[in-house]
């Protein structure tokens, strides 16, 4: 089991490139199934969830080969339409393969993805939209047996703007005859990235980034070369790391237009944040101030994935900040761990109140989930003494090399293998 050992109290200084976006590359890898021909995905982060996607593609008969940070996928040999339960369980967002397999093969057999650390992870909206496009889906024994000899474009109205449901339906709609309009679609930048990828493969998708996505389906897609967008949550993590430890960092490739709500809060707290065409510069000196309530919401609202990370950066701020988590039920599990470091956070239902403390002390803590784990590292950088972060495998799901990146910024952080 790996642990991260963080010596707190050092200012961060320097520059780091931002990896490709996990939440972009996962649907893009599922989308490669729709393309006949070789797809080269560049800037592909090496993450546990990406490796899990690669295993799913290979199990379906596709070739997937790494060369540096490029993943080449060739679906010519695809001869399967079933994903085993073991593979489905490796990655929470494996349901994203459903729409693509269905569009290509006319049927799909997947096990039900189930819940996760953040609470229940329903896919009812994914399935409702696919049914509207003509899929017959039988949910029995924890399995999804899906058949769709012919998918037909339709108007789909999502009852809430689910990211995964929007993506799944975009992929299925590419294989449906005629026009599909997805209303109340999620507007996240990753949806725009998926649209760009699909169009590069010859699809006709428009409207992503707005609340209606239109797909003119039925055409054959071809291969392409595509570079994945930078990961906005990784960028938010390093901005918050600088806020927690103090210092001046430049995040190469980070896009402020994707991070406007996060940078607005950091400015309000007292950080200097300056974007330019190449990335985002952030300088933080002296104690931060508490900020107005932070409420997570679908994009362009404050991202739920940055909630824990920002909270960690504000633990020593002057005053009290209220957080309201509106996206997932179980997203304050990092709070107990932060408390071990001397943080004062009171949770009541979906609200958490952070009262700034004078100092944080390094302590042994354990990652509870991906972003909660990153938050412990952010707090550790601003704490006195050594923080020992256990269960680092959660962090590996979303950060290619968190310790390496923070070391490049001058942090005292190292990874060690420990026997259980
Ligand atoms: C994606 C991101 C995740 C992020 C989340 C919200 C990926 C791989 N993951 O997850 O990092 O935290 O968006 O920004 O892109 N819901 C339903 N029924 C459904 C689908 C969702 O009730 O069929 C609910 C969920 O329980 C949740 C809310 O809708 O409360 C938002 O979920 P959704 O946008 O679907 O998130 P994911 O796509 O799973």
Coordinates of C-alpha atoms and ligand atoms in Angstrom, one line a residue:
X1 CA 0.0 0.0 0.0
X2 CA 1.4 3.4 -0.9
X3 CA 1.4 6.4 1.5
X4 CA 2.3 10.0 0.9
X5 CA 4.5 11.8 3.4
X6 CA 4.1 15.5 3.3
X7 CA 6.3 17.9 5.2
X8 CA 4.2 21.0 5.5
X9 CA 5.0 24.7 5.8
X10 CA 7.0 25.2 2.6
X11 CA 5.9 27.8 0.1
X12 CA 5.2 26.5 -3.4
X13 CA 7.2 28.1 -6.3
X14 CA 7.5 27.2 -9.9
X15 CA 5.6 25.8 -12.9
X16 CA 3.8 22.6 -13.7
X17 CA 1.9 21.4 -16.8
X18 CA -1.6 20.2 -16.3
X19 CA -2.5 16.7 -17.3
X20 CA -5.3 15.8 -19.7
X21 CA -8.7 15.6 -18.1
X22 CA -9.9 12.3 -16.7
X23 CA -13.5 13.2 -17.1
X24 CA -12.9 14.0 -20.7
X25 CA -10.8 11.1 -21.7
X26 CA -13.2 8.4 -20.2
X27 CA -16.1 9.3 -22.5
X28 CA -13.7 9.8 -25.4
X29 CA -12.3 6.3 -24.9
X30 CA -15.9 4.9 -24.9
X31 CA -16.6 7.0 -28.0
X32 CA -13.7 5.4 -29.9
X33 CA -16.0 2.4 -30.3
X34 CA -18.0 4.4 -32.7
X35 CA -15.1 5.1 -35.0
X36 CA -14.0 2.7 -37.8
X37 CA -10.3 3.4 -38.1
X38 CA -7.5 4.3 -35.9
X39 CA -8.0 6.9 -33.2
X40 CA -5.1 8.6 -31.5
X41 CA -5.9 10.2 -28.2
X42 CA -3.1 12.5 -27.2
X43 CA -2.5 14.0 -23.8
X44 CA -4.1 10.9 -22.3
X45 CA -3.4 10.8 -18.6
X46 CA -2.1 7.5 -17.1
X47 CA -4.7 6.9 -14.4
X48 CA -6.3 3.8 -12.9
X49 CA -9.7 4.7 -14.5
X50 CA -8.0 5.1 -17.9
X51 CA -6.3 1.7 -17.5
X52 CA -9.7 0.2 -16.6
X53 CA -11.1 1.7 -19.8
X54 CA -8.2 0.3 -21.8
X55 CA -9.0 -3.2 -20.3
X56 CA -12.7 -2.8 -21.3
X57 CA -11.7 -1.8 -24.9
X58 CA -9.3 -4.8 -25.1
X59 CA -11.9 -7.2 -23.7
X60 CA -14.3 -6.1 -26.5
X61 CA -11.7 -7.0 -29.1
X62 CA -10.2 -3.5 -29.7
X63 CA -6.5 -2.8 -29.8
X64 CA -5.3 -0.1 -27.5
X65 CA -1.6 0.7 -27.4
X66 CA 0.3 3.4 -25.4
X67 CA 3.1 5.4 -26.9
X68 CA 4.2 8.0 -24.4
X69 CA 1.0 10.0 -23.5
X70 CA -0.8 8.9 -26.7
X71 CA -3.2 6.1 -26.6
X72 CA -3.9 4.5 -30.1
X73 CA -7.2 2.7 -30.3
X74 CA -8.2 0.5 -33.2
X75 CA -11.7 -0.9 -33.0
X76 CA -11.5 -2.9 -36.3
X77 CA -11.3 -6.2 -34.5
X78 CA -14.1 -5.4 -32.0
X79 CA -16.1 -8.6 -31.6
X80 CA -17.7 -8.3 -28.2
X81 CA -20.6 -6.4 -26.8
X82 CA -20.4 -7.6 -23.2
X83 CA -18.4 -6.1 -20.3
X84 CA -17.7 -8.5 -17.4
X85 CA -18.8 -7.7 -13.9
X86 CA -15.1 -7.6 -12.8
X87 CA -14.3 -4.9 -15.4
X88 CA -17.4 -2.9 -14.7
X89 CA -16.5 -2.8 -11.0
X90 CA -13.0 -1.5 -11.7
X91 CA -14.4 1.9 -12.7
X92 CA -17.4 3.7 -11.5
X93 CA -18.1 5.5 -14.7
X94 CA -18.0 2.3 -16.9
X95 CA -21.7 2.9 -17.7
X96 CA -20.5 5.3 -20.3
X97 CA -19.7 2.4 -22.5
X98 CA -23.3 1.4 -22.8
X99 CA -24.4 4.0 -25.4
X100 CA -21.4 3.5 -27.6
X101 CA -21.6 -0.4 -27.6
X102 CA -25.3 -0.2 -28.3
X103 CA -24.8 2.2 -31.2
X104 CA -22.1 0.0 -32.7
X105 CA -23.4 -3.5 -32.0
X106 CA -27.2 -3.1 -31.6
X107 CA -26.9 -4.9 -28.2
X108 CA -24.9 -4.6 -25.0
X109 CA -24.5 -6.7 -21.8
X110 CA -23.1 -4.9 -18.8
X111 CA -23.4 -5.4 -15.1
X112 CA -25.0 -2.6 -13.1
X113 CA -22.3 -0.2 -12.0
X114 CA -23.6 0.2 -8.4
X115 CA -22.8 2.9 -5.8
X116 CA -19.6 4.5 -4.9
X117 CA -17.8 6.4 -2.0
X118 CA -20.0 9.4 -2.7
X119 CA -23.2 7.6 -2.2
X120 CA -25.7 6.0 -4.6
X121 CA -24.7 6.5 -8.3
X122 CA -28.0 5.9 -10.2
X123 CA -28.1 5.6 -14.0
X124 CA -31.8 5.8 -14.4
X125 CA -31.5 8.9 -16.6
X126 CA -28.9 7.2 -18.8
X127 CA -31.3 4.3 -19.3
X128 CA -34.4 6.4 -19.8
X129 CA -32.8 8.3 -22.7
X130 CA -31.5 5.2 -24.3
X131 CA -34.9 3.6 -24.1
X132 CA -36.4 6.7 -25.8
X133 CA -33.9 6.2 -28.6
X134 CA -35.4 2.7 -29.0
X135 CA -33.3 0.5 -26.8
X136 CA -35.0 -2.3 -24.9
X137 CA -33.2 -2.7 -21.6
X138 CA -33.9 -5.5 -19.2
X139 CA -32.5 -4.9 -15.7
X140 CA -32.3 -8.2 -13.8
X141 CA -29.9 -9.9 -11.5
X142 CA -27.7 -6.8 -11.4
X143 CA -27.3 -7.0 -15.2
X144 CA -28.3 -4.7 -18.0
X145 CA -29.3 -6.7 -21.1
X146 CA -29.8 -4.1 -23.8
X147 CA -31.0 -4.6 -27.4
X148 CA -31.5 -2.0 -30.0
X149 CA -31.6 -3.4 -33.6
X150 CA -32.4 0.1 -34.7
X151 CA -31.9 3.4 -32.8
X152 CA -34.0 6.4 -33.8
X153 CA -33.3 10.0 -33.1
X154 CA -35.7 11.6 -30.6
X155 CA -36.1 14.6 -28.3
X156 CA -34.8 13.7 -24.9
X157 CA -35.5 15.9 -21.9
X158 CA -33.3 15.2 -18.9
X159 CA -34.9 15.9 -15.6
X160 CA -31.5 17.0 -14.3
X161 CA -28.4 17.9 -16.2
X162 CA -26.4 14.7 -15.6
X163 CA -23.0 14.6 -17.1
X164 CA -22.8 10.9 -17.6
X165 CA -26.4 10.7 -19.0
X166 CA -25.7 13.5 -21.5
X167 CA -22.5 11.8 -22.7
X168 CA -24.1 8.3 -22.9
X169 CA -27.0 9.7 -24.9
X170 CA -24.7 11.7 -27.2
X171 CA -22.8 8.5 -28.0
X172 CA -26.0 6.4 -28.6
X173 CA -27.5 9.2 -30.7
X174 CA -24.5 9.1 -33.1
X175 CA -25.7 5.7 -34.0
X176 CA -29.4 6.6 -34.2
X177 CA -31.1 7.4 -37.5
X178 CA -32.0 11.1 -37.7
X179 CA -31.9 14.0 -35.2
X180 CA -31.7 13.7 -31.5
X181 CA -32.0 16.8 -29.3
X182 CA -30.9 16.4 -25.6
X183 CA -32.6 19.1 -23.6
X184 CA -31.5 20.2 -20.1
X185 CA -28.1 18.7 -21.0
X186 CA -25.1 19.0 -18.8
X187 CA -23.0 22.0 -19.9
X188 CA -19.6 20.9 -18.5
X189 CA -16.4 21.6 -20.6
X190 CA -16.0 17.8 -20.9
X191 CA -19.2 17.6 -22.8
X192 CA -17.8 20.2 -25.2
X193 CA -14.6 18.2 -25.5
X194 CA -16.6 15.0 -26.3
X195 CA -18.5 17.0 -29.0
X196 CA -15.2 18.2 -30.5
X197 CA -13.9 14.6 -30.5
X198 CA -17.0 13.2 -32.2
X199 CA -17.0 15.9 -34.8
X200 CA -13.3 15.3 -35.5
X201 CA -14.4 11.7 -36.2
X202 CA -17.0 12.9 -38.7
X203 CA -20.1 13.1 -36.4
X204 CA -22.5 16.0 -36.5
X205 CA -23.0 17.2 -33.0
X206 CA -23.7 20.8 -32.0
X207 CA -24.8 22.8 -29.0
X208 CA -22.5 21.4 -26.3
X209 CA -21.8 23.9 -23.6
X210 CA -25.4 25.1 -23.9
X211 CA -28.4 23.3 -22.5
X212 CA -29.5 21.6 -25.7
X213 CA -27.2 19.2 -27.6
X214 CA -28.2 18.2 -31.1
X215 CA -26.9 15.1 -32.8
X216 CA -27.5 14.3 -36.5
X217 CA -27.0 10.6 -36.2
X218 CA -26.6 7.6 -38.5
X219 CA -23.4 8.5 -40.3
X220 CA -20.3 6.3 -40.2
X221 CA -17.5 7.7 -38.0
X222 CA -13.8 7.5 -38.9
X223 CA -10.6 7.7 -36.9
X224 CA -8.8 10.9 -36.0
X225 CA -6.1 12.4 -33.8
X226 CA -7.3 14.3 -30.8
X227 CA -5.8 16.1 -27.8
X228 CA -7.7 15.9 -24.6
X229 CA -8.5 19.2 -22.8
X230 CA -6.5 20.0 -19.6
X231 CA -8.0 18.7 -16.3
X232 CA -9.7 21.6 -14.6
X233 CA -10.0 19.7 -11.3
X234 CA -6.3 19.0 -11.2
X235 CA -5.7 22.7 -12.0
X236 CA -8.1 23.6 -9.1
X237 CA -6.1 21.3 -6.8
X238 CA -2.8 23.0 -7.5
X239 CA -4.4 26.5 -7.2
X240 CA -5.7 25.4 -3.8
X241 CA -2.3 23.9 -2.9
X242 CA -0.7 27.3 -3.5
X243 CA -3.5 28.9 -1.5
X244 CA -2.9 26.5 1.4
X245 CA 1.0 26.6 1.4
X246 CA 1.5 30.1 0.1
X247 CA 3.7 30.9 -2.8
X248 CA 3.5 31.6 -6.5
X249 CA 2.8 29.0 -9.2
X250 CA 2.1 28.8 -12.9
X251 CA -0.1 26.1 -14.2
X252 CA 0.7 25.5 -17.8
X253 CA -2.2 24.7 -20.0
X254 CA -4.8 25.4 -17.3
X255 CA -7.8 27.3 -18.6
X256 CA -9.5 30.0 -16.5
X257 CA -12.6 29.9 -18.6
X258 CA -13.2 26.4 -17.2
X259 CA -12.4 27.4 -13.6
X260 CA -14.1 30.8 -13.2
X261 CA -16.1 29.9 -10.1
X262 CA -13.0 28.4 -8.4
X263 CA -10.7 31.3 -9.3
X264 CA -13.4 33.8 -8.2
X265 CA -13.4 32.3 -4.7
X266 CA -9.6 32.2 -4.5
X267 CA -9.5 35.9 -5.4
X268 CA -12.2 36.6 -2.8
X269 CA -10.0 34.8 -0.2
X270 CA -7.1 37.0 -1.1
X271 CA -5.1 35.2 -3.8
X272 CA -3.8 36.9 -6.9
X273 CA -4.9 34.8 -9.9
X274 CA -3.9 35.9 -13.4
X275 CA -4.7 33.9 -16.5
X276 CA -2.9 34.2 -19.8
X277 CA -3.0 32.3 -23.1
X278 CA -0.5 29.7 -21.8
X279 CA -2.0 29.0 -18.4
X280 CA -2.9 30.4 -15.0
X281 CA -0.5 32.2 -12.6
X282 CA -1.5 32.2 -8.9
X283 CA 0.2 34.0 -6.0
X284 CA -0.9 33.7 -2.4
X285 CA 0.8 35.4 0.5
X286 CA -0.4 35.8 4.1
X287 CA -3.5 34.4 5.7
X288 CA -6.6 34.0 3.5
X289 CA -10.0 35.4 4.3
X290 CA -13.2 33.4 4.7
X291 CA -15.5 33.7 1.7
X292 CA -19.2 33.9 0.9
X293 CA -21.1 30.6 0.9
X294 CA -19.8 28.1 -1.6
X295 CA -22.6 26.1 -3.1
X296 CA -21.9 23.2 -5.5
X297 CA -24.0 23.1 -8.6
X298 CA -23.9 21.8 -12.2
X299 CA -21.5 23.7 -14.5
X300 CA -21.2 26.7 -14.7
X301 CA -21.8 26.5 -10.9
X302 CA -19.1 25.7 -8.4
X303 CA -17.8 22.1 -9.1
X304 CA -18.6 19.5 -6.5
X305 CA -15.2 17.9 -7.4
X306 CA -13.4 21.0 -6.1
X307 CA -15.4 21.3 -2.8
X308 CA -13.2 19.3 -0.6
X309 CA -10.0 20.8 -2.1
X310 CA -11.2 24.4 -1.6
X311 CA -12.3 23.5 1.9
X312 CA -8.8 22.3 2.7
X313 CA -7.3 25.5 1.4
X314 CA -9.6 27.6 3.7
X315 CA -8.9 25.8 6.9
X316 CA -6.6 28.5 8.2
X317 CA -8.6 31.4 6.8
X318 CA -9.8 34.3 9.0
X319 CA -13.5 33.8 9.7
X320 CA -16.0 31.2 8.8
X321 CA -17.0 29.8 5.4
X322 CA -20.2 27.9 4.7
X323 CA -20.2 25.1 2.1
X324 CA -23.3 23.6 0.7
X325 CA -22.9 20.3 -1.2
X326 CA -25.8 19.8 -3.6
X327 CA -24.6 17.1 -6.0
X328 CA -23.7 14.1 -3.9
X329 CA -25.0 12.8 -0.6
X330 CA -21.8 11.6 0.9
X331 CA -19.2 14.2 0.1
X332 CA -18.0 15.3 3.4
X333 CA -16.1 12.1 4.4
X334 CA -12.8 14.0 4.3
X335 CA -14.0 16.3 7.2
X336 CA -13.2 13.7 9.9
X337 CA -9.7 13.3 8.5
X338 CA -9.1 17.1 8.3
X339 CA -10.3 17.3 11.9
X340 CA -7.4 15.1 12.9
X341 CA -5.1 17.8 11.6
X342 CA -6.7 20.4 13.9
X343 CA -9.3 21.7 11.4
X344 CA -12.6 23.1 12.8
X345 CA -15.4 22.0 10.5
X346 CA -19.0 21.4 11.6
X347 CA -21.2 19.3 9.2
X348 CA -25.0 19.2 9.3
X349 CA -26.7 17.5 6.4
X350 CA -25.5 19.1 3.2
X351 CA -23.9 22.0 4.9
X352 CA -20.4 22.3 6.4
X353 CA -19.1 25.3 8.2
X354 CA -15.4 25.9 8.3
X355 CA -14.1 28.1 11.1
X356 CA -10.5 29.1 10.4
X357 CA -7.9 28.0 12.9
X358 CA -4.5 29.5 13.6
X359 CA -2.5 26.4 12.6
X360 CA -2.9 22.9 11.3
X361 CA -0.8 20.0 12.6
X362 CA 0.4 17.1 10.4
X363 CA -1.2 13.8 11.3
X364 CA -1.8 10.3 10.0
X365 CA -4.9 10.5 7.8
X366 CA -6.6 8.3 5.2
X367 CA -8.0 9.1 1.8
X368 CA -11.8 8.5 1.8
X369 CA -12.3 9.2 -1.9
X370 CA -10.5 10.7 -4.9
X371 CA -11.0 14.4 -4.2
X372 CA -11.2 14.0 -0.5
X373 CA -7.7 12.5 -0.7
X374 CA -6.4 15.4 -2.7
X375 CA -7.8 17.7 -0.1
X376 CA -5.8 16.0 2.6
X377 CA -2.7 16.7 0.6
X378 CA -3.7 20.3 0.2
X379 CA -4.2 20.6 3.9
X380 CA -0.9 18.8 4.6
X381 CA 1.1 21.4 2.6
X382 CA -0.2 24.1 4.9
X383 CA 0.2 22.2 8.2
X384 CA 3.1 22.1 10.6
X385 CA 5.0 18.8 10.7
X386 CA 4.5 15.6 8.7
X387 CA 1.2 14.5 7.3
X388 CA 1.0 10.8 6.4
X389 CA -1.7 10.2 3.9
X390 CA -2.8 6.6 3.6
X391 CA -5.1 4.8 1.0
X392 CA -3.5 6.8 -1.8
X393 CA -5.0 4.5 -4.4
X394 CA -8.0 6.8 -4.3
X395 CA -5.8 9.7 -5.5
X396 CA -4.3 7.5 -8.3
X397 CA -7.8 7.4 -9.9
X398 CA -7.5 11.0 -10.9
X399 CA -4.0 12.3 -10.6
X400 CA -1.2 11.0 -12.9
X401 CA 1.6 12.1 -10.5
X402 CA 0.4 14.3 -7.7
X403 CA 3.6 13.9 -5.7
X404 CA 5.8 14.6 -8.7
X405 CA 3.8 17.7 -9.7
X406 CA 3.9 19.1 -6.1
X407 CA 7.6 18.3 -5.8
X408 CA 8.2 20.2 -9.1
X409 CA 6.5 23.1 -7.3
X410 CA 8.9 22.8 -4.4
X411 CA 6.8 20.9 -1.9
X412 CA 8.2 18.4 0.5
X413 CA 6.2 15.3 -0.5
X414 CA 7.2 11.7 -1.2
X415 CA 5.5 8.5 -1.9
X416 CA 6.5 5.3 0.0
X417 CA 5.4 1.8 -0.3
X418 CA 4.4 0.3 3.0
X419 CA 3.5 -3.2 3.9
X420 CA 0.1 -3.7 5.4
Ligands
LIG1 C1 -19.5 13.4 -13.4 C2 -18.0 13.4 -13.1 C3 -17.8 13.5 -11.6 C4 -18.5 14.8 -11.1 C5 -20.0 14.7 -11.5 C6 -20.8 16.0 -11.2 C7 -17.1 11.9 -14.8 C8 -16.4 10.6 -15.1 N1 -17.5 12.1 -13.5 O1 -20.1 12.2 -12.7 O2 -16.4 13.7 -11.4 O3 -18.5 14.8 -9.7 O4 -20.1 14.6 -12.9 O5 -20.1 17.1 -11.8 O6 -17.3 12.7 -15.7 N2 -28.1 11.3 -11.2 C9 -29.3 10.6 -11.2 N3 -29.6 9.7 -12.2 C10 -28.8 9.5 -13.2 C11 -27.5 10.1 -13.3 C12 -27.2 11.0 -12.2 O7 -30.1 10.8 -10.2 O8 -29.1 8.6 -14.1 C13 -27.7 12.2 -10.2 C14 -26.5 11.8 -9.4 O9 -26.9 10.9 -8.3 C15 -25.9 13.1 -8.9 C16 -26.3 14.1 -10.0 O10 -27.3 13.4 -10.8 O11 -26.6 13.5 -7.7 C17 -25.2 14.5 -10.9 O12 -24.6 13.3 -11.4 P1 -23.9 13.3 -12.8 O13 -23.8 14.6 -13.4 O14 -24.5 12.2 -13.6 O15 -22.4 12.8 -12.5 P2 -21.5 11.7 -13.1 O16 -21.7 11.8 -14.6 O17 -21.7 10.4 -12.5

